[in-house]
Short mmCIF file of C-alpha atoms and ligand atoms in Angstrom, two decimals:
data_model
loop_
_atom_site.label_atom_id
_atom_site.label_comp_id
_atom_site.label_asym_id
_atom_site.label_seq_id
_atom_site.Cartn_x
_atom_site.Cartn_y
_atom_site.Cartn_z
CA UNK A 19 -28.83 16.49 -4.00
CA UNK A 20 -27.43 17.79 -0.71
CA UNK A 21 -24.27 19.74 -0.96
CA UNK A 22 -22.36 17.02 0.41
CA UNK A 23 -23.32 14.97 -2.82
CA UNK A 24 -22.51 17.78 -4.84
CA UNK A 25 -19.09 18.22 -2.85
CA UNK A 26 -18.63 14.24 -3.44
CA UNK A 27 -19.52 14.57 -7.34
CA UNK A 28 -17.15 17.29 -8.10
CA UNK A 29 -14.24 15.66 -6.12
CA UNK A 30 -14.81 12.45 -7.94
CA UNK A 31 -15.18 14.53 -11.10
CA UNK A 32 -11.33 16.31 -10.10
CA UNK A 33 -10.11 12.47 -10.62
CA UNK A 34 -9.74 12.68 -14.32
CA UNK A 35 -7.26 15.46 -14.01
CA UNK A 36 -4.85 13.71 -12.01
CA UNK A 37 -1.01 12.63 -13.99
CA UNK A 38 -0.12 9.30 -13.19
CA UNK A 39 2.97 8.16 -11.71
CA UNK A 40 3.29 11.86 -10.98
CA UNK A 41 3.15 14.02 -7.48
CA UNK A 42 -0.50 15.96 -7.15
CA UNK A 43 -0.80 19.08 -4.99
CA UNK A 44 -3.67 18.73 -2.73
CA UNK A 45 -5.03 21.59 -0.75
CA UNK A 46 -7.61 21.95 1.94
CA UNK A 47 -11.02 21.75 3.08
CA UNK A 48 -14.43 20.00 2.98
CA UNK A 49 -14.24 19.49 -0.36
CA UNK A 50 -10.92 18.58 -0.38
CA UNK A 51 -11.37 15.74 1.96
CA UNK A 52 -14.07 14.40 -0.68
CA UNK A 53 -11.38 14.02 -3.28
CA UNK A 54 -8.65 12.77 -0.83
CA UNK A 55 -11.31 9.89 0.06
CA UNK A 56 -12.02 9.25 -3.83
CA UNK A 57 -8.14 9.94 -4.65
CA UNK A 58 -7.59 6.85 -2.20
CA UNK A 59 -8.97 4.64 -4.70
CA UNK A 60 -6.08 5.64 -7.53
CA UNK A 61 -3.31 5.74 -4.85
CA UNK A 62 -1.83 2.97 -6.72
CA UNK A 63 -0.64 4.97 -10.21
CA UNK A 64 -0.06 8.28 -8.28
CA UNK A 65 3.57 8.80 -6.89
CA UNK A 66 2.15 10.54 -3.19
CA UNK A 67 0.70 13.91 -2.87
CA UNK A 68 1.81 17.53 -1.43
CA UNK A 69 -0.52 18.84 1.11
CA UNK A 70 -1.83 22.28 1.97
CA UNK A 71 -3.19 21.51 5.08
CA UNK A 72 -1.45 19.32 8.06
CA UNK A 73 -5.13 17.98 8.49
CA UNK A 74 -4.93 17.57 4.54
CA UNK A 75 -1.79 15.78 5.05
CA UNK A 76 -2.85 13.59 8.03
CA UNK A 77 -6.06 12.56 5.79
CA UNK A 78 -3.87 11.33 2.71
CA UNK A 79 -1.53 9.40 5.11
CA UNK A 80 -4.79 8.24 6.72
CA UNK A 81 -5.31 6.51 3.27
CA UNK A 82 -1.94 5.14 2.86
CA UNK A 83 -0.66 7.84 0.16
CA UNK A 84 2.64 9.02 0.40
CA UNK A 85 3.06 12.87 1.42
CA UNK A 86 6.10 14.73 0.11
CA UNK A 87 7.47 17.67 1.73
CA UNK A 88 6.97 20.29 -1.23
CA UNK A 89 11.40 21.14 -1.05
CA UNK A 90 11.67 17.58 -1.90
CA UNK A 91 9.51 18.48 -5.78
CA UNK A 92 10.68 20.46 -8.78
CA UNK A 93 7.54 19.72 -10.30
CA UNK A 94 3.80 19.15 -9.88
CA UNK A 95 1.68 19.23 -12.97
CA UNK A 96 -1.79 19.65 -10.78
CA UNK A 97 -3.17 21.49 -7.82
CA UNK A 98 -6.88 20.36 -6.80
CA UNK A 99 -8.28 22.33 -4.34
CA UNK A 100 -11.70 24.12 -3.54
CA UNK A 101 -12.78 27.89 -2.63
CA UNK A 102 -14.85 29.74 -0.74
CA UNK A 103 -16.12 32.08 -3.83
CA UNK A 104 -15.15 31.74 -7.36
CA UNK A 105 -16.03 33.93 -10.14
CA UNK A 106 -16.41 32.97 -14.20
CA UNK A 107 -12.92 34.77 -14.42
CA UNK A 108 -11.50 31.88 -12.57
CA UNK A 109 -10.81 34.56 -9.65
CA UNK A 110 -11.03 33.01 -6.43
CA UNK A 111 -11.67 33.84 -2.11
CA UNK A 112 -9.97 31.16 -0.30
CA UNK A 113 -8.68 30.64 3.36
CA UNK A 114 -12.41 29.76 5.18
CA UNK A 115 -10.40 26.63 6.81
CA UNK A 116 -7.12 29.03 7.61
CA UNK A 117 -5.00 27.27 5.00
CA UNK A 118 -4.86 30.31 2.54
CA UNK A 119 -0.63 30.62 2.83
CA UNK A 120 0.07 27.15 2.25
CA UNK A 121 -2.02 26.77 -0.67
CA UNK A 122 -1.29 29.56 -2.36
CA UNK A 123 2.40 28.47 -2.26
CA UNK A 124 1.55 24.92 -3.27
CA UNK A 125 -0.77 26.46 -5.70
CA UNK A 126 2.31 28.46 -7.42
CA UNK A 127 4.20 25.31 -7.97
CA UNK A 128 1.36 23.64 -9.41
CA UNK A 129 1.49 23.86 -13.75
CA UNK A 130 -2.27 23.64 -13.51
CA UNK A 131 -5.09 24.37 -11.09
CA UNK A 132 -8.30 22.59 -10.60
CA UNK A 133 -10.76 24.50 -8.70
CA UNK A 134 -13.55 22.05 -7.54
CA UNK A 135 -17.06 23.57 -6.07
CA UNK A 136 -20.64 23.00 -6.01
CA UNK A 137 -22.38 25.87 -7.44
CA UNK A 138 -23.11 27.62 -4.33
CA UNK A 139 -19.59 29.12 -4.59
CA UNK A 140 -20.00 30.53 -8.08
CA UNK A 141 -20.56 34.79 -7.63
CA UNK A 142 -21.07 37.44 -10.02
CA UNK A 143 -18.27 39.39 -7.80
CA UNK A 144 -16.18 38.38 -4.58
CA UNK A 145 -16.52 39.65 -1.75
CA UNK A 146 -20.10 38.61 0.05
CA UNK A 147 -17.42 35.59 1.43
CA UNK A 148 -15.20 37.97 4.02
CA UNK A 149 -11.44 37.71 2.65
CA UNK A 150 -9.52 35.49 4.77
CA UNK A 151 -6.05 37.49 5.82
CA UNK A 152 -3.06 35.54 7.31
CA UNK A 153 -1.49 37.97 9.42
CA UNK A 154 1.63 38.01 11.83
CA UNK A 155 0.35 38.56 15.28
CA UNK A 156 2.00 41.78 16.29
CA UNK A 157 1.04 43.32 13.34
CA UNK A 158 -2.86 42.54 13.66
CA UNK A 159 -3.75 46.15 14.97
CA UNK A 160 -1.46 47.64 12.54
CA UNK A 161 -2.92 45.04 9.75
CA UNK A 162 -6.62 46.33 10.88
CA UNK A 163 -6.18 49.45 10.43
CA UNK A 164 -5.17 49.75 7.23
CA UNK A 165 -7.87 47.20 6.45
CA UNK A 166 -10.23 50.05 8.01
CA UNK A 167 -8.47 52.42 5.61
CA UNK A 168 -9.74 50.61 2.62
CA UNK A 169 -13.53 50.10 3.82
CA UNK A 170 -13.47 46.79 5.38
CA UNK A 171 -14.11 45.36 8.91
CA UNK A 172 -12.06 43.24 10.43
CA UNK A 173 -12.95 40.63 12.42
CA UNK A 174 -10.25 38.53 14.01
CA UNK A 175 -10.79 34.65 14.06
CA UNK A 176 -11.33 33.50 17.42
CA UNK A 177 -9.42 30.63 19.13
CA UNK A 178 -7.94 30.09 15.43
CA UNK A 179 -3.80 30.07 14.94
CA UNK A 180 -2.82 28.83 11.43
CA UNK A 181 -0.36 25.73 10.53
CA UNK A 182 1.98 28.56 10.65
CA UNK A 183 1.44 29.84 13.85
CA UNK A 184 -0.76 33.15 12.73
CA UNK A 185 -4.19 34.94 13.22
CA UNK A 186 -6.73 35.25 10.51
CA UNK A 187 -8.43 38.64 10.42
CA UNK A 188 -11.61 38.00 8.11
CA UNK A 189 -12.10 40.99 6.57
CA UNK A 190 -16.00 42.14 5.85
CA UNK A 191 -17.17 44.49 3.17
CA UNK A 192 -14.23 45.07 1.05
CA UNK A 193 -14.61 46.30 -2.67
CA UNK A 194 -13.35 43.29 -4.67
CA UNK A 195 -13.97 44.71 -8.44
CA UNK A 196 -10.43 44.05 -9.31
CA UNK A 197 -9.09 41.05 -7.30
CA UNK A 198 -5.50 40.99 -9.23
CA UNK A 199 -5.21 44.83 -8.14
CA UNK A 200 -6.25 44.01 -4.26
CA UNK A 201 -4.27 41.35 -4.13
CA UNK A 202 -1.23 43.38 -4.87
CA UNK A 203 -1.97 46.17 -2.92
CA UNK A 204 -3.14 43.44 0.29
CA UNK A 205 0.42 41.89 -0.40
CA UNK A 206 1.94 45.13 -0.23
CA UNK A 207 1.02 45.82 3.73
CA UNK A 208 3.41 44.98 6.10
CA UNK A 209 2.42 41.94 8.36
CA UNK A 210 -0.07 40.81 5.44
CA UNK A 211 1.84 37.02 5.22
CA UNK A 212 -1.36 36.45 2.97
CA UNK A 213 -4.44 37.16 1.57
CA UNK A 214 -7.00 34.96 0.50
CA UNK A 215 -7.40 36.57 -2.89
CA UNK A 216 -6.42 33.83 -6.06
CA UNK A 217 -6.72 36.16 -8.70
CA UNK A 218 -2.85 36.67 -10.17
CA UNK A 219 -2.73 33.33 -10.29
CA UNK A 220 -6.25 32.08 -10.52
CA UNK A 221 -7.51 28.80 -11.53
CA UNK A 222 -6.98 27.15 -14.63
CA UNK A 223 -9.94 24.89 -14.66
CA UNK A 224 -12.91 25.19 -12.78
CA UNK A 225 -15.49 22.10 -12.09
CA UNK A 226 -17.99 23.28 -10.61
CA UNK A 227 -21.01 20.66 -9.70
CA UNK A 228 -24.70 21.74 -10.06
CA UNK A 229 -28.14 19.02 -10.17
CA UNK A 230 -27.57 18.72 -13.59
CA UNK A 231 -23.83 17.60 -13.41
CA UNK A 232 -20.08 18.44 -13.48
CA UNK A 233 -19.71 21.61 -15.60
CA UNK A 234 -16.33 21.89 -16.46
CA UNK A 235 -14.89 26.13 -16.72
CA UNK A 236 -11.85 25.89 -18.58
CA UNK A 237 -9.21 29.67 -18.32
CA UNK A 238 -8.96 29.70 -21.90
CA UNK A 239 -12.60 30.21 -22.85
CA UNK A 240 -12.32 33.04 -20.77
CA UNK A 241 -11.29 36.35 -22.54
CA UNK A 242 -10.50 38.32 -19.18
C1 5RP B 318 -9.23 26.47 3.07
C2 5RP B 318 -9.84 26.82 1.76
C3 5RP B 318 -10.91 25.92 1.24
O1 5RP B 318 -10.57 25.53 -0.04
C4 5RP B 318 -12.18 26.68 1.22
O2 5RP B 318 -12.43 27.18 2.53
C5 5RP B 318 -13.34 25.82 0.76
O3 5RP B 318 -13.64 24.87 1.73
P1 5RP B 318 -14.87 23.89 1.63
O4 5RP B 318 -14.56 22.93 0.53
O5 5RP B 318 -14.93 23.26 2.99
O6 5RP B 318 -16.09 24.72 1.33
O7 5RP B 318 -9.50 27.78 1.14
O8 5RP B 318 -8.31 27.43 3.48
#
């Protein structure tokens, strides 16, 4: 199978997990726009989606499913969305399409998260992936040299602004043995708006598609 298929099997696989008649949070990506196409086919028992992305949110309108502005919900039982690296703790690198600050806010509404990847994204540790920061634009020198600091190298995405009008530095070689720790000391840097470590609040399911199928990672199987 290419990785396209596999992208296509897991997104089709992230259908299950949908509430009817309910809002789902959708966030962003390659992967993502797999599951919009296939969530286009239930659009009928699904109340409309929240999007990550405004190229997330132009693909579900695309499809004729009603996007809600996420100050208009009080609730959304599921967030479906891909990653960049995932570990077996459910830990996560997102933010390779720029979409990190968004989704991690949709993501923190969400009851429960659905990670969907093909296997290539599974690692022992993050980290090979460079981490994905969302950073305020006067503050990028500032931002990269504290990112120096801690043993990374920043590279600054080129002809990239986000959806909210910031730079990405993508930051190479940083130690990543405790994600939760890194996160909170990456959100603790002034100018950070985000960083593209998931690990506080990591996923709660991860489907992760291989040749031989759909595995299914569920957070409580997992002891750490
Ligand atoms: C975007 C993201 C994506 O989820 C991540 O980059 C994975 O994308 P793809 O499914 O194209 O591999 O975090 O900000």
């Amino acid at each position: 199978m290419t990785q396209d298929e596999l992208k296509k099997a897991v997104a089709e696989a992230a259908l299950k997990h949908v509430v009817e008649d309910a809002i789902v949070g959708v966030g962003s990506g390659s992967t993502v726009n797999f599951f919009i196409d296939a969530l286009a086919k239930m659009k009928g028992r699904i109340e409309g989606a929240v999007a990550a992305s405004e190229a997330s949110a132009q693909r579900l309108k695309g499809h004729g499913i009603r996007v809600f502005d996420l100050n208009a919900v009080s609730a959304l039982p599921v967030y479906i969305d891909g990653a960049d690296e995932v570990t077996e703790h459910l830990h996560m690198i997102k933010g390779g399409g720029g979409a990190l600050t968004r989704e991690k806010i949709v993501s923190a509404v969400a009851e429960r998260f659905v990670c969907i990847c093909d296997a290539s994204k599974l690692v022992p540790v993050l980290g090979k992936f460079p981490l994905p920061l969302e950073v305020i634009p006067m503050a990028r020198s500032y931002v990269g040299r504290e990112i120096v600091k801690r043993g990374g190298r920043p590279v600054l995405r080129e002809n990239f602004t986000t959806d909210n009008g910031n730079l990405i530095l993508d930051c190479h070689g940083m130690a990543l043995l405790d994600p939760p720790r890194m996160e909170s000391e990456l959100d603790g840097i002034a100018g950070i708006v985000t960083n593209g470590l998931f690990a506080r609040r990591r996923a709660d399911v991860l489907l992760l598609a291989a040749e031989s199928g759909v595995k299914t990672l569920e957070k409580k199987q997992i002891l750490a």
